[in-house]
Tab-separated table of C-alpha atoms and ligand atoms in Angstrom:
chain	number	residue	atom	x	y	z
A	58	MET	CA	10.618	11.192	-25.336
A	59	SER	CA	13.486	13.594	-24.715
A	60	ASN	CA	17.145	12.720	-25.177
A	61	GLY	CA	17.841	13.785	-21.615
A	62	ILE	CA	18.291	11.663	-18.547
A	63	GLN	CA	15.481	9.217	-17.942
A	64	ALA	CA	14.098	7.586	-14.834
A	65	ILE	CA	15.481	4.243	-13.687
A	66	ARG	CA	13.668	1.247	-15.175
A	67	GLY	CA	10.872	0.033	-12.931
A	68	MET	CA	10.717	3.351	-11.040
A	69	ASN	CA	7.689	5.337	-12.109
A	70	ASP	CA	6.724	8.968	-12.177
A	71	ILE	CA	3.188	9.472	-10.984
A	72	LEU	CA	1.862	12.299	-13.101
A	73	PRO	CA	-0.783	14.895	-12.183
A	74	ASP	CA	-3.419	13.231	-14.379
A	75	GLU	CA	-3.282	10.246	-12.049
A	76	ALA	CA	-3.566	12.410	-8.942
A	77	PRO	CA	-7.349	12.180	-8.490
A	78	LEU	CA	-7.213	8.388	-8.214
A	79	TRP	CA	-4.175	8.417	-5.906
A	80	GLU	CA	-5.707	11.095	-3.680
A	81	PHE	CA	-9.080	9.380	-3.539
A	82	PHE	CA	-7.273	6.179	-2.577
A	83	GLU	CA	-5.035	7.826	0.012
A	84	ASP	CA	-7.875	9.818	1.593
A	85	SER	CA	-10.043	6.699	1.788
A	86	VAL	CA	-7.209	4.711	3.340
A	87	ARG	CA	-6.476	7.374	5.940
A	88	ASP	CA	-10.143	7.600	7.019
A	89	TRP	CA	-10.433	3.826	7.046
A	90	LEU	CA	-7.366	3.352	9.264
A	91	ARG	CA	-8.525	6.063	11.645
A	92	SER	CA	-11.888	4.389	11.921
A	93	TYR	CA	-10.084	1.337	13.369
A	94	GLY	CA	-7.814	3.344	15.667
A	95	TYR	CA	-4.512	2.838	13.800
A	96	ARG	CA	-1.867	5.548	14.166
A	97	VAL	CA	0.757	6.497	11.651
A	98	ILE	CA	4.468	5.778	12.053
A	99	ARG	CA	7.122	6.950	9.602
A	100	MET	CA	10.431	5.188	9.277
A	101	PRO	CA	13.504	5.993	7.176
A	102	ILE	CA	13.717	4.527	3.705
A	103	LEU	CA	17.288	3.387	4.327
A	104	GLU	CA	18.235	0.870	7.010
A	105	LYS	CA	21.206	-1.275	7.922
A	106	THR	CA	21.259	-4.326	5.674
A	107	ASP	CA	21.391	-6.677	8.633
A	108	LEU	CA	17.904	-5.660	9.730
A	109	PHE	CA	16.364	-7.136	6.590
A	110	VAL	CA	18.614	-10.166	6.428
A	111	ARG	CA	17.791	-11.078	10.023
A	112	SER	CA	14.058	-10.510	9.774
A	113	ILE	CA	13.059	-11.466	6.236
A	114	GLY	CA	15.405	-14.446	6.140
A	115	GLU	CA	18.573	-15.188	4.234
A	116	VAL	CA	17.108	-17.722	1.834
A	117	THR	CA	14.223	-15.663	0.462
A	118	ASP	CA	13.693	-13.967	-2.915
A	119	ILE	CA	13.958	-10.555	-1.324
A	120	VAL	CA	17.245	-11.074	0.488
A	121	GLU	CA	18.841	-13.321	-2.128
A	122	LYS	CA	18.218	-11.173	-5.159
A	123	GLU	CA	15.897	-8.213	-4.750
A	124	MET	CA	17.562	-5.786	-2.346
A	125	TYR	CA	19.198	-2.504	-3.309
A	126	THR	CA	22.235	-2.799	-1.090
A	127	PHE	CA	25.353	-0.644	-1.097
A	128	VAL	CA	28.259	0.200	1.155
A	129	ASP	CA	28.078	3.716	2.554
A	130	GLN	CA	31.340	5.326	1.518
A	131	LEU	CA	31.686	7.326	4.704
A	132	SER	CA	30.756	4.804	7.356
A	133	ASN	CA	31.726	1.683	5.424
A	134	GLU	CA	28.437	0.164	6.569
A	135	SER	CA	26.227	-1.965	4.367
A	136	LEU	CA	22.878	-0.189	3.858
A	137	THR	CA	19.715	-1.249	2.053
A	138	LEU	CA	16.755	0.612	0.590
A	139	ARG	CA	13.820	-0.912	2.421
A	140	PRO	CA	12.165	-3.739	0.453
A	141	GLU	CA	9.229	-3.841	2.897
A	142	GLY	CA	8.133	-2.067	6.053
A	143	THR	CA	7.550	-4.614	8.812
A	144	ALA	CA	11.215	-4.998	9.768
A	145	SER	CA	11.726	-1.208	9.996
A	146	CYS	CA	8.492	-0.773	11.907
A	147	VAL	CA	9.446	-3.379	14.501
A	148	ARG	CA	12.936	-1.890	14.739
A	149	ALA	CA	11.464	1.574	15.394
A	150	VAL	CA	8.987	0.235	17.943
A	151	LEU	CA	11.800	-1.481	19.844
A	152	GLU	CA	14.237	1.400	19.554
A	153	HIS	CA	11.667	3.775	21.078
A	154	ASN	CA	10.186	1.322	23.573
A	155	LEU	CA	6.671	1.838	22.265
A	156	LEU	CA	5.503	-1.525	23.570
A	157	TYR	CA	6.069	-0.373	27.151
A	158	GLN	CA	3.098	1.942	26.602
A	159	GLY	CA	0.999	-1.073	25.694
A	160	PRO	CA	0.038	-2.797	22.454
A	161	GLN	CA	0.313	-0.698	19.316
A	162	ARG	CA	-1.893	-0.420	16.250
A	163	LEU	CA	0.270	1.252	13.610
A	164	TYR	CA	0.421	1.937	9.900
A	165	TYR	CA	2.795	3.470	7.388
A	166	THR	CA	2.741	4.268	3.712
A	167	GLY	CA	5.528	4.875	1.301
A	168	PRO	CA	7.840	3.518	-1.348
A	169	MET	CA	9.548	0.141	-1.119
A	170	PHE	CA	12.418	-0.996	-3.340
A	171	ARG	CA	13.032	-4.399	-4.885
A	172	HIS	CA	15.335	-5.251	-7.741
A	173	GLU	CA	12.828	-7.335	-9.707
A	174	ARG	CA	12.185	-7.693	-13.424
A	175	PRO	CA	9.843	-4.762	-14.148
A	176	GLN	CA	6.494	-5.708	-15.697
A	177	LYS	CA	2.847	-4.799	-15.269
A	178	GLY	CA	2.142	-4.680	-11.544
A	179	ARG	CA	5.760	-5.352	-10.604
A	180	TYR	CA	8.068	-2.389	-10.172
A	181	ARG	CA	11.418	-1.619	-8.584
A	182	GLN	CA	10.000	1.250	-6.604
A	183	PHE	CA	6.424	0.627	-5.563
A	184	TYR	CA	4.155	1.876	-2.814
A	185	GLN	CA	2.777	-0.080	0.075
A	186	ILE	CA	0.366	0.645	2.866
A	187	GLY	CA	1.548	-1.422	5.815
A	188	VAL	CA	-0.547	-2.115	8.895
A	189	GLU	CA	0.884	-3.699	12.031
A	190	ALA	CA	-0.710	-4.660	15.353
A	191	LEU	CA	2.016	-5.318	17.932
A	192	GLY	CA	1.452	-6.877	21.325
A	193	TYR	CA	-1.769	-8.670	20.359
A	194	SER	CA	-1.863	-12.447	20.371
A	195	GLY	CA	-5.104	-12.843	18.413
A	196	PRO	CA	-7.047	-14.366	16.786
A	197	ASP	CA	-9.364	-11.354	17.251
A	198	VAL	CA	-6.820	-8.951	15.790
A	199	ASP	CA	-6.049	-11.345	12.908
A	200	ALA	CA	-9.765	-11.247	12.116
A	201	GLU	CA	-9.836	-7.464	12.536
A	202	HIS	CA	-7.224	-7.106	9.802
A	203	ILE	CA	-9.097	-9.259	7.349
A	204	VAL	CA	-12.448	-7.625	8.111
A	205	MET	CA	-10.780	-4.231	7.697
A	206	ASN	CA	-9.540	-5.282	4.272
A	207	ALA	CA	-13.025	-6.329	3.208
A	208	ARG	CA	-14.387	-2.962	4.317
A	209	LEU	CA	-11.734	-1.088	2.345
A	210	TRP	CA	-12.451	-3.038	-0.840
A	211	LYS	CA	-16.104	-2.085	-0.537
A	212	ARG	CA	-15.297	1.547	0.111
A	213	LEU	CA	-12.944	1.709	-2.889
A	214	GLY	CA	-15.543	0.089	-5.123
A	215	LEU	CA	-13.527	-3.091	-5.752
A	216	ASP	CA	-15.187	-6.406	-6.384
A	217	GLY	CA	-14.136	-9.917	-7.219
A	218	LEU	CA	-11.313	-10.135	-4.657
A	219	ARG	CA	-10.658	-13.607	-3.288
A	220	LEU	CA	-9.388	-14.264	0.187
A	221	GLU	CA	-7.123	-17.218	0.881
A	222	ILE	CA	-6.056	-18.046	4.397
A	223	SER	CA	-3.898	-20.652	6.015
A	224	THR	CA	-1.880	-21.262	9.116
A	225	LEU	CA	1.794	-22.014	9.472
A	226	GLY	CA	1.351	-23.318	13.014
A	227	SER	CA	3.898	-22.887	15.775
A	228	ALA	CA	7.644	-22.870	15.279
A	229	ASP	CA	7.757	-26.511	16.496
A	230	ALA	CA	5.007	-27.631	14.150
A	231	ARG	CA	6.785	-25.892	11.334
A	232	ALA	CA	10.029	-27.708	12.183
A	233	ARG	CA	8.241	-31.093	12.138
A	234	TYR	CA	6.615	-30.241	8.850
A	235	ARG	CA	9.895	-29.017	7.436
A	236	ALA	CA	11.502	-32.411	8.058
A	237	ARG	CA	8.567	-34.196	6.445
A	238	LEU	CA	8.627	-31.864	3.453
A	239	ILE	CA	12.377	-32.335	2.939
A	240	ARG	CA	11.914	-36.137	2.903
A	241	TYR	CA	9.158	-35.781	0.314
A	242	LEU	CA	11.107	-33.354	-1.893
A	243	GLU	CA	14.255	-35.487	-1.681
A	244	SER	CA	12.283	-38.405	-3.038
A	245	HIS	CA	11.558	-36.229	-6.131
A	246	HIS	CA	15.013	-34.703	-6.326
A	247	ASP	CA	15.500	-35.201	-10.063
A	248	ARG	CA	12.342	-33.211	-10.817
A	249	LEU	CA	13.227	-30.163	-8.728
A	250	ASP	CA	14.297	-26.966	-10.498
A	251	GLY	CA	17.540	-25.147	-9.631
A	252	ASP	CA	15.935	-22.816	-7.092
A	253	ALA	CA	14.228	-25.713	-5.348
A	254	LYS	CA	17.415	-27.765	-5.181
A	255	ARG	CA	19.230	-24.849	-3.623
A	256	ARG	CA	16.451	-24.249	-1.120
A	257	LEU	CA	15.800	-27.879	-0.280
A	258	HIS	CA	17.737	-27.809	2.976
A	259	ALA	CA	17.995	-24.079	3.600
A	260	ASN	CA	14.335	-23.105	3.248
A	261	PRO	CA	12.146	-25.914	1.881
A	262	LEU	CA	8.845	-24.185	2.694
A	263	ARG	CA	9.670	-21.489	0.175
A	264	ILE	CA	9.642	-24.144	-2.528
A	265	LEU	CA	5.875	-24.335	-2.066
A	266	ASP	CA	5.729	-20.685	-3.092
A	267	SER	CA	7.513	-21.371	-6.409
A	268	LYS	CA	6.009	-19.695	-9.448
A	269	ASN	CA	7.579	-22.193	-11.870
A	270	PRO	CA	4.722	-24.114	-13.597
A	271	ALA	CA	7.020	-27.139	-14.000
A	272	MET	CA	7.039	-27.455	-10.208
A	273	ARG	CA	3.238	-27.465	-9.944
A	274	ASP	CA	2.740	-31.248	-9.769
A	275	ILE	CA	5.405	-31.819	-7.158
A	276	ILE	CA	4.035	-29.004	-5.046
A	277	ASP	CA	0.474	-30.272	-5.373
A	278	GLY	CA	1.541	-33.691	-4.140
A	279	ALA	CA	3.518	-32.398	-1.158
A	280	PRO	CA	2.395	-33.109	2.414
A	281	ARG	CA	0.320	-30.335	3.931
A	282	LEU	CA	1.475	-28.109	6.704
A	283	THR	CA	-2.055	-27.959	8.040
A	284	ASP	CA	-1.798	-31.703	8.827
A	285	ASP	CA	1.074	-31.104	11.268
A	286	LEU	CA	-0.574	-28.416	13.347
A	287	ASP	CA	-0.165	-28.131	17.093
A	288	GLY	CA	-3.356	-27.902	19.136
A	289	GLU	CA	-3.069	-24.222	19.993
A	290	SER	CA	-2.453	-23.135	16.439
A	291	LEU	CA	-5.372	-25.251	15.324
A	292	ARG	CA	-7.676	-23.588	17.865
A	293	HIS	CA	-6.359	-20.173	16.832
A	294	PHE	CA	-7.068	-20.968	13.199
A	295	GLU	CA	-10.552	-22.284	13.916
A	296	ALA	CA	-11.429	-19.245	16.010
A	297	LEU	CA	-10.288	-16.993	13.184
A	298	GLN	CA	-12.480	-18.857	10.725
A	299	ALA	CA	-15.480	-18.567	13.022
A	300	MET	CA	-14.923	-14.808	13.321
A	301	LEU	CA	-14.687	-14.399	9.559
A	302	ARG	CA	-17.909	-16.368	9.102
A	303	ARG	CA	-19.664	-14.198	11.658
A	304	ALA	CA	-18.412	-11.080	9.864
A	305	ASP	CA	-19.634	-12.493	6.544
A	306	VAL	CA	-16.221	-12.460	4.913
A	307	PRO	CA	-15.925	-15.458	2.574
A	308	PHE	CA	-12.554	-17.234	2.452
A	309	GLU	CA	-10.845	-20.299	1.090
A	310	ILE	CA	-8.250	-22.312	2.939
A	311	ASN	CA	-5.120	-22.752	0.863
A	312	PRO	CA	-2.643	-25.023	2.660
A	313	ARG	CA	0.064	-24.097	0.087
A	314	LEU	CA	0.077	-20.481	1.181
A	315	VAL	CA	3.473	-19.930	2.781
A	316	ARG	CA	4.288	-16.267	2.037
A	317	GLY	CA	7.640	-15.096	0.801
A	318	LEU	CA	9.117	-13.951	4.091
A	319	ASP	CA	10.480	-16.101	6.878
A	320	TYR	CA	9.042	-14.322	9.871
A	321	TYR	CA	5.467	-15.538	9.627
A	322	ASN	CA	3.802	-18.096	11.908
A	323	ARG	CA	0.187	-19.163	12.421
A	324	THR	CA	-2.213	-17.014	10.357
A	325	VAL	CA	-1.228	-16.094	6.815
A	326	PHE	CA	-3.534	-14.628	4.200
A	327	GLU	CA	-3.629	-13.140	0.720
A	328	TRP	CA	-6.205	-11.223	-1.279
A	329	THR	CA	-6.008	-11.918	-5.001
A	330	THR	CA	-7.817	-10.962	-8.169
A	331	GLY	CA	-7.918	-12.562	-11.597
A	332	ARG	CA	-8.274	-9.167	-13.259
A	333	LEU	CA	-4.664	-8.011	-13.156
A	334	GLY	CA	-2.910	-10.828	-15.011
A	335	ALA	CA	0.002	-12.569	-13.330
A	336	GLN	CA	0.436	-9.949	-10.594
A	337	GLY	CA	-2.885	-10.613	-8.909
A	338	THR	CA	-2.000	-10.400	-5.213
A	339	VAL	CA	-3.035	-6.989	-3.914
A	340	CYS	CA	-2.696	-7.529	-0.182
A	341	ALA	CA	-0.911	-10.064	1.975
A	342	GLY	CA	-0.115	-10.552	5.589
A	343	GLY	CA	-0.182	-12.668	8.674
A	344	ARG	CA	1.108	-13.246	12.148
A	345	TYR	CA	4.782	-12.927	13.140
A	346	ASP	CA	4.941	-13.702	16.837
A	347	GLY	CA	8.690	-14.356	16.848
A	348	LEU	CA	9.993	-11.256	15.086
A	349	VAL	CA	10.053	-8.806	17.990
A	350	GLU	CA	12.205	-11.154	20.052
A	351	GLN	CA	14.325	-12.048	17.048
A	352	LEU	CA	15.174	-8.359	16.625
A	353	GLY	CA	16.257	-8.074	20.246
A	354	GLY	CA	13.039	-7.096	22.016
A	355	LYS	CA	11.110	-8.763	24.814
A	356	ALA	CA	8.928	-11.377	23.112
A	357	ALA	CA	5.652	-9.879	21.872
A	358	PRO	CA	3.084	-11.340	19.492
A	359	ALA	CA	2.175	-9.352	16.381
A	360	CYS	CA	0.439	-9.469	13.052
A	361	GLY	CA	0.058	-7.236	10.046
A	362	PHE	CA	-0.427	-6.922	6.333
A	363	ALA	CA	0.793	-4.889	3.372
A	364	MET	CA	-1.165	-3.713	0.369
A	365	GLY	CA	0.375	-2.973	-3.018
A	366	VAL	CA	-0.879	0.478	-3.938
A	367	GLU	CA	-0.191	0.327	-7.699
A	368	ARG	CA	-2.015	-3.002	-7.974
A	369	LEU	CA	-5.022	-1.701	-6.053
A	370	LEU	CA	-5.154	1.406	-8.243
A	371	ALA	CA	-4.957	-0.760	-11.360
A	372	LEU	CA	-7.849	-2.805	-10.012
A	373	MET	CA	-9.830	0.356	-9.288
A	374	LYS	CA	-9.379	1.292	-12.954
A	375	GLU	CA	-10.490	-2.215	-14.000
A	376	CYS	CA	-13.570	-1.827	-11.807
A	377	LYS	CA	-14.253	1.564	-13.436
A	378	VAL	CA	-14.056	3.428	-10.156
A	379	GLU	CA	-14.469	7.155	-10.807
A	380	ALA	CA	-12.392	9.284	-8.480
A	381	PRO	CA	-13.851	12.694	-7.685
A	382	ALA	CA	-12.228	15.283	-9.978
A	383	LEU	CA	-9.699	17.578	-8.321
A	384	VAL	CA	-10.824	20.969	-9.651
A	385	SER	CA	-10.517	24.447	-8.220
A	386	ASP	CA	-13.477	26.559	-7.222
A	387	VAL	CA	-12.249	29.629	-9.063
A	388	TYR	CA	-9.999	30.626	-11.963
A	389	LEU	CA	-9.165	34.281	-11.570
A	390	VAL	CA	-8.842	36.266	-14.799
A	391	HIS	CA	-7.483	39.818	-14.766
A	392	GLN	CA	-6.001	42.465	-17.022
A	393	GLY	CA	-4.175	45.707	-16.287
A	394	ASP	CA	-1.940	46.758	-13.393
A	395	ALA	CA	-4.638	47.896	-10.985
A	396	ALA	CA	-6.713	44.788	-11.743
A	397	GLY	CA	-3.632	42.588	-11.267
A	398	SER	CA	-2.866	43.801	-7.780
A	399	PHE	CA	-6.549	43.742	-6.761
A	400	ALA	CA	-6.773	40.183	-8.137
A	401	GLY	CA	-3.840	39.096	-5.984
A	402	GLU	CA	-5.554	40.444	-2.859
A	403	VAL	CA	-8.895	38.905	-3.783
A	404	ALA	CA	-7.305	35.485	-4.367
A	405	GLU	CA	-5.683	35.482	-0.927
A	406	ALA	CA	-8.906	36.683	0.722
A	407	MET	CA	-10.873	33.866	-0.947
A	408	ARG	CA	-8.343	31.304	0.241
A	409	ASP	CA	-8.791	32.656	3.767
A	410	HIS	CA	-12.380	31.453	3.384
A	411	GLY	CA	-11.429	27.998	2.154
A	412	ILE	CA	-12.061	28.674	-1.533
A	413	SER	CA	-9.490	27.179	-3.924
A	414	VAL	CA	-8.288	29.702	-6.495
A	415	VAL	CA	-6.018	29.518	-9.520
A	416	LEU	CA	-4.720	33.019	-10.151
A	417	HIS	CA	-3.962	33.503	-13.817
A	418	CYS	CA	-0.296	34.269	-14.382
A	419	GLY	CA	1.482	35.295	-17.544
A	420	GLY	CA	-0.858	37.941	-18.998
A	421	GLY	CA	-2.784	37.553	-22.272
A	422	SER	CA	-6.183	38.720	-23.528
A	423	PHE	CA	-9.399	38.150	-21.587
A	424	LYS	CA	-10.422	35.723	-24.302
A	425	SER	CA	-7.324	33.540	-23.988
A	426	GLN	CA	-7.515	33.675	-20.183
A	427	MET	CA	-11.183	32.592	-20.298
A	428	LYS	CA	-10.163	29.613	-22.437
A	429	LYS	CA	-7.655	28.615	-19.769
A	430	ALA	CA	-10.297	29.073	-17.081
A	431	ASP	CA	-12.593	26.710	-18.936
A	432	ALA	CA	-9.866	24.125	-19.588
A	433	SER	CA	-8.815	24.176	-15.920
A	434	GLY	CA	-12.111	22.600	-14.909
A	435	ALA	CA	-12.724	25.353	-12.323
A	436	ARG	CA	-16.364	25.873	-11.334
A	437	PHE	CA	-16.279	29.665	-11.728
A	438	ALA	CA	-14.297	32.292	-13.550
A	439	VAL	CA	-13.814	35.513	-11.641
A	440	ILE	CA	-13.081	38.408	-13.964
A	441	ILE	CA	-11.369	41.587	-12.847
A	442	GLY	CA	-10.771	44.450	-15.275
A	443	ASP	CA	-10.187	48.166	-14.674
A	444	ASP	CA	-13.890	48.713	-13.942
A	445	GLU	CA	-14.072	46.002	-11.320
A	446	ALA	CA	-10.799	47.100	-9.756
A	447	ALA	CA	-12.019	50.690	-9.449
A	448	ALA	CA	-15.310	49.550	-7.869
A	449	GLN	CA	-13.606	46.842	-5.743
A	450	GLU	CA	-16.039	44.329	-7.211
A	451	LEU	CA	-15.833	41.030	-9.070
A	452	SER	CA	-17.578	39.627	-12.121
A	453	VAL	CA	-18.460	36.019	-11.379
A	454	LYS	CA	-19.209	33.645	-14.256
A	455	PRO	CA	-20.362	30.086	-13.596
A	456	LEU	CA	-18.477	27.812	-16.007
A	457	ARG	CA	-20.260	24.492	-15.491
A	458	GLU	CA	-23.885	25.551	-15.836
A	459	ALA	CA	-25.901	27.933	-17.964
A	460	ALA	CA	-26.229	30.836	-15.549
A	461	GLU	CA	-25.783	34.568	-15.862
A	462	GLN	CA	-22.578	36.371	-15.014
A	463	VAL	CA	-23.085	38.612	-11.973
A	464	ARG	CA	-21.158	41.522	-10.552
A	465	VAL	CA	-20.824	41.412	-6.764
A	466	GLY	CA	-18.582	42.305	-3.836
A	467	LEU	CA	-16.149	39.810	-2.333
A	468	THR	CA	-18.474	38.699	0.495
A	469	ASP	CA	-21.325	37.901	-1.891
A	470	ALA	CA	-18.947	36.133	-4.242
A	471	ILE	CA	-17.748	33.853	-1.460
A	472	GLU	CA	-21.390	33.027	-0.649
A	473	ILE	CA	-21.935	32.006	-4.266
A	474	PHE	CA	-18.858	29.717	-4.325
A	475	ARG	CA	-19.865	28.111	-1.063
A	476	LYS	CA	-23.421	27.325	-2.148
A	477	LYS	CA	-22.569	24.971	-4.964
B	264	ATP	P1	4.735	-11.276	-5.236
B	264	ATP	O1	4.412	-12.701	-4.972
B	264	ATP	O2	3.777	-10.598	-6.176
B	264	ATP	O3	6.168	-11.036	-5.571
B	264	ATP	P2	5.366	-10.699	-2.508
B	264	ATP	O4	4.979	-11.913	-1.753
B	264	ATP	O5	6.797	-10.488	-2.858
B	264	ATP	O6	4.483	-10.547	-3.836
B	264	ATP	P3	4.828	-8.959	-0.273
B	264	ATP	O7	6.229	-8.865	0.162
B	264	ATP	O8	3.871	-9.756	0.509
B	264	ATP	O9	4.782	-9.401	-1.809
B	264	ATP	O10	4.242	-7.473	-0.442
B	264	ATP	C1	2.875	-7.148	-0.220
B	264	ATP	C2	2.229	-6.600	-1.468
B	264	ATP	O11	3.043	-5.590	-2.071
B	264	ATP	C3	2.054	-7.610	-2.569
B	264	ATP	O12	0.908	-8.379	-2.363
B	264	ATP	C4	1.909	-6.723	-3.788
B	264	ATP	O13	0.594	-6.211	-3.874
B	264	ATP	C5	2.856	-5.611	-3.485
B	264	ATP	N1	4.141	-5.812	-4.171
B	264	ATP	C6	5.159	-6.648	-3.811
B	264	ATP	N2	6.189	-6.529	-4.670
B	264	ATP	C7	5.814	-5.593	-5.593
B	264	ATP	C8	6.457	-5.015	-6.736
B	264	ATP	N3	7.689	-5.354	-7.088
B	264	ATP	N4	5.767	-4.089	-7.453
B	264	ATP	C9	4.523	-3.711	-7.100
B	264	ATP	N5	3.882	-4.221	-6.033
B	264	ATP	C10	4.503	-5.139	-5.281
B	265	MG	MG1	7.955	-10.809	-4.525
């Protein structure tokens, strides 16, 4: 390691050796989202702090302790690096009146920032793919999201993912449950940890999400939200289950699933794996019918999910998924002035035909250039010396199979590269 400046803890460089897996993942995700008719939206990474406080909720892990917030020295405004994408996405949709055009199926990808303790699968800058369906009341679109997830896992070669679902009911049902939960937790007050005591009246549902093992028993004995459901939420939840059964997507109902953000109602779900240690949740989402109105829009139902890219890539490695290698078609070797300028022209002409070419730079003997060609992983070496330059021809040497070197014109060479 150098003595120079280093990256911030929990913020990773993604190096070229990891590129094949990232690109395979990103290409697969893009095709997958297109195949369901989702369109991309890109939002700024920085937003006004209030946006997150109002949408995620004041008494949540994210807002209480995980946000990168600072005061802009010029405007004196409090700004925050986005810890998640839903709030920004809804803000953008409202700001640009997208819902007037009708319901929207949207997605975004990019870095999110949370000031957490860095560890395997938990970083301070991490990537998410976020998918949001706005203006749909479900449960068909709730089911679409979950079925989509199952299709992506298959396409990426992932197995062993478990799906847990639950429902948070309506706002009223949640309020009734909240009161019941507070009474229960108060009766065990002496056994609550510090976080739970603090949250008891501000946000008791979040206590159910506690990761403290000492809280396990109390949480297990708590009343269940699913027992307080209103009729409509119950029907919504049952319809969702029927759709998942029809689509052959196995699930478990986990009544303790509350999710870490305040804006959810009705459907919530998480995909988890036991193969990544403590950070086993790779995708999570649900319905947030109140958020659009809460952020100043005309009420519109919505649901969505976010996937943690680093965790999914780690799982792909665990599942021994081989990403296709990212190698060039041609490594172009040349020596001498005439050969050098001919090589430059040839490389551009090949690229015009969709052939990927690494043009050797920096001189050196044919032998050392051929070594580089081999190490690059390219399928062919193209060799241009004085002879070739004078004849306007190329020597083409297959590098990945035992075949003869041939001397041909540019058009024939392109044919050869295309065939394999
Ligand atoms: P966790 O319980 O692991 O903290 P969360 O409930 O805070 O997760 P969400 O806000 O639902 O996570 O984010 C969706 C997904 O983004 C998570 O399921 C996870 O895969 C990923 N994720 C969240 N925080 C991080 C992080 N700090 N580093 C890497 N991935 C993360
Ligand atoms: Mg978290």
